[in-house]
Backbone as numpy.savetxt, mean C-alpha at the origin, in Angstrom:
# Nx Ny Nz CAx CAy CAz Cx Cy Cz
10.75 12.02 13.64 11.01 11.89 12.45 10.03 12.25 11.73
10.06 12.57 10.08 8.67 13.10 9.40 8.58 12.04 8.29
7.01 10.93 8.52 6.75 10.00 7.82 5.40 10.09 6.56
5.32 10.06 5.80 4.06 10.17 5.05 3.51 8.94 4.61
2.49 8.59 4.90 1.45 7.24 4.70 0.77 7.37 3.34
0.79 7.12 2.31 0.03 7.21 1.38 -0.77 6.08 1.48
-2.19 6.12 1.81 -3.36 5.37 1.73 -4.08 5.20 0.50
-4.49 3.79 -0.20 -5.54 3.47 -0.72 -6.83 2.75 -0.17
-7.16 3.98 0.64 -8.53 4.02 1.39 -9.35 2.38 0.73
-9.85 2.82 -0.89 -10.81 1.88 -0.84 -10.44 1.19 -1.45
-9.44 0.67 -2.01 -8.81 -0.10 -2.66 -8.88 -0.47 -3.94
-8.83 0.80 -4.93 -9.15 0.68 -6.30 -7.57 1.11 -7.27
-6.80 1.15 -6.32 -5.21 1.50 -6.96 -4.85 0.44 -7.80
-4.27 0.38 -8.69 -3.47 -0.83 -9.30 -2.06 -0.28 -9.80
-1.03 -1.60 -9.97 0.11 -1.98 -10.18 0.72 -0.49 -11.43
-0.20 -0.32 -12.23 0.21 0.63 -12.98 -0.23 1.87 -12.71
-0.59 2.58 -12.29 -0.70 3.62 -11.07 0.48 3.82 -10.25
1.03 3.04 -9.53 2.06 2.90 -8.58 3.49 3.64 -8.30
3.57 3.12 -9.78 4.98 4.15 -9.90 4.63 5.42 -10.49
3.63 6.15 -10.69 3.50 7.61 -10.60 3.17 8.02 -9.84
2.55 7.50 -8.74 2.28 8.31 -7.66 4.06 8.26 -6.93
4.63 7.24 -6.92 6.00 7.03 -6.11 6.79 8.22 -6.81
6.50 8.04 -7.68 7.69 9.07 -8.59 7.68 10.69 -8.10
5.66 11.31 -8.06 5.72 12.40 -7.55 6.32 12.48 -5.53
5.63 11.63 -5.08 6.07 11.63 -3.67 7.73 11.70 -3.42
8.45 10.72 -4.44 9.99 10.30 -3.74 10.31 11.89 -4.41
9.78 12.88 -5.06 10.61 14.13 -5.85 10.67 14.92 -4.13
9.51 14.91 -3.84 10.05 15.50 -2.58 10.36 15.20 -1.03
10.50 13.50 -1.07 10.52 13.28 0.22 11.73 11.60 -0.23
12.69 11.79 0.87 13.01 10.26 0.49 12.29 8.87 1.25
12.82 7.78 -0.10 11.76 6.49 0.17 11.83 6.23 1.92
12.86 6.19 2.54 12.56 5.63 3.93 11.89 6.62 4.93
11.15 7.40 4.42 10.17 8.59 5.16 8.75 8.32 4.47
8.56 7.54 3.53 6.94 7.32 2.84 6.67 5.63 3.07
5.34 5.58 3.59 5.25 4.17 4.28 3.84 4.06 3.24
3.09 2.78 2.88 2.00 2.63 1.99 1.17 1.63 2.55
-0.14 2.24 2.73 -1.30 1.24 2.73 -2.32 1.05 2.07
-2.42 0.01 1.19 -3.25 -0.92 0.39 -4.09 -1.48 0.86
-5.57 -1.58 0.51 -6.62 -2.14 0.58 -6.69 -3.06 -0.45
-7.29 -4.34 -0.18 -7.27 -5.49 -1.05 -9.00 -5.64 -1.81
-9.33 -4.58 -1.96 -10.95 -4.96 -2.76 -10.61 -5.39 -4.17
-9.94 -4.93 -4.91 -9.90 -5.93 -6.02 -8.70 -6.73 -6.54
-8.29 -7.22 -5.24 -7.06 -8.16 -5.03 -5.86 -7.77 -6.05
-5.53 -6.44 -5.55 -4.41 -6.15 -5.97 -3.11 -5.72 -4.94
-3.60 -5.79 -3.93 -2.48 -4.93 -2.70 -1.20 -5.45 -2.80
-1.12 -6.97 -3.13 0.00 -7.58 -3.11 0.59 -6.78 -4.15
0.47 -7.22 -5.52 0.91 -6.11 -6.76 1.33 -5.04 -6.90
0.66 -4.12 -5.77 0.97 -2.89 -5.67 2.22 -2.61 -4.77
2.18 -3.85 -3.62 3.59 -3.79 -2.79 4.67 -3.73 -3.89
4.53 -5.06 -4.75 5.55 -5.17 -5.87 5.98 -4.82 -6.74
5.00 -3.65 -6.89 5.31 -2.48 -7.69 5.82 -1.15 -6.72
6.26 -1.41 -5.83 6.41 -0.27 -4.73 8.20 -0.60 -4.68
8.34 -1.93 -4.47 9.50 -2.29 -4.30 10.74 -1.80 -4.82
10.29 -1.60 -6.03 11.62 -1.25 -7.00 12.28 0.50 -6.67
11.16 0.98 -6.18 11.18 2.29 -5.61 12.39 2.59 -4.17
12.35 1.09 -3.46 13.26 1.09 -2.59 11.92 2.00 -1.29
10.78 1.29 -0.85 9.84 1.50 -0.39 9.72 0.39 0.27
10.07 0.39 1.94 10.28 -0.54 3.01 9.10 -0.45 3.78
8.13 0.65 3.87 7.01 0.40 5.05 5.98 0.29 4.62
5.24 -0.93 4.58 4.19 -1.28 4.08 3.04 -1.34 5.70
1.71 -1.31 5.24 0.48 -1.56 6.66 0.30 -2.64 6.34
0.05 -3.98 7.01 -0.68 -4.67 6.98 -1.49 -4.91 7.97
-2.49 -6.39 7.80 -3.13 -6.98 9.37 -3.55 -8.07 9.16
-3.71 -8.63 10.44 -3.58 -10.37 10.70 -4.41 -10.66 9.84
-4.83 -11.53 9.06 -5.75 -12.09 7.94 -6.15 -11.24 7.25
-5.57 -10.08 6.68 -6.37 -9.41 5.95 -7.34 -8.53 6.63
-7.76 -8.76 7.57 -8.89 -7.72 8.67 -8.92 -6.48 7.81
-9.85 -5.88 8.18 -10.13 -4.51 8.55 -11.29 -3.85 7.33
-10.88 -2.59 6.91 -11.85 -2.48 5.67 -12.00 -0.91 6.17
-13.20 -0.13 5.96 -13.39 1.23 5.42 -14.64 1.53 5.89
-14.84 2.05 6.95 -16.41 2.55 7.62 -16.65 3.49 6.54
-16.09 4.24 5.88 -16.62 5.48 5.16 -16.74 5.00 3.49
-16.56 3.59 3.16 -16.69 3.11 2.29 -16.80 2.22 1.61
-18.36 1.93 1.99 -18.95 0.62 2.54 -18.59 -0.70 0.77
-18.23 -1.93 1.23 -18.15 -2.72 0.28 -16.26 -2.66 0.13
-15.46 -1.63 0.73 -13.87 -1.86 0.95 -13.87 -3.00 1.21
-12.78 -4.08 0.71 -12.52 -5.21 1.61 -11.15 -4.69 2.49
-10.84 -5.68 3.08 -9.77 -5.53 4.04 -8.51 -5.33 3.76
-7.43 -5.01 4.56 -6.62 -4.79 4.22 -5.43 -5.97 3.54
-4.30 -5.51 3.43 -3.13 -6.60 2.87 -3.11 -7.18 3.93
-2.95 -8.54 3.61 -2.70 -9.56 4.70 -0.86 -9.42 5.24
-1.00 -9.79 6.84 0.24 -10.06 6.94 1.23 -11.19 6.54
0.64 -11.87 6.62 1.24 -13.00 5.90 1.43 -13.09 4.34
0.93 -12.10 3.60 0.72 -12.14 2.56 2.07 -11.31 2.30
2.39 -10.52 3.06 3.45 -9.38 2.64 4.60 -9.98 3.15
4.58 -10.91 4.09 5.91 -11.18 4.53 6.31 -12.53 3.73
5.44 -13.07 3.24 6.18 -13.93 2.03 7.13 -13.33 0.82
6.57 -12.15 0.54 7.07 -11.29 -1.09 8.36 -10.55 -0.58
8.41 -10.24 0.90 9.68 -9.37 1.34 10.82 -10.25 1.67
């Protein structure tokens, strides 16, 4: 199965950008082949997931308690917390 994961590694994406990126991606592959990964540096990871749902995206990365970060992006916060993701899906 072919799948593409689009990652906001440093956590600067905002919900206004998500539809534009998804429209471009979905022109090339179906929603069930696309996964999204949001860091929570600016506390927008959950809002970005909500902006993704109307596009049929159902695969998101999350981590226990929002743990994580990026060794290549000092100061980037952790990932989207699994418990937050479960509450909205």
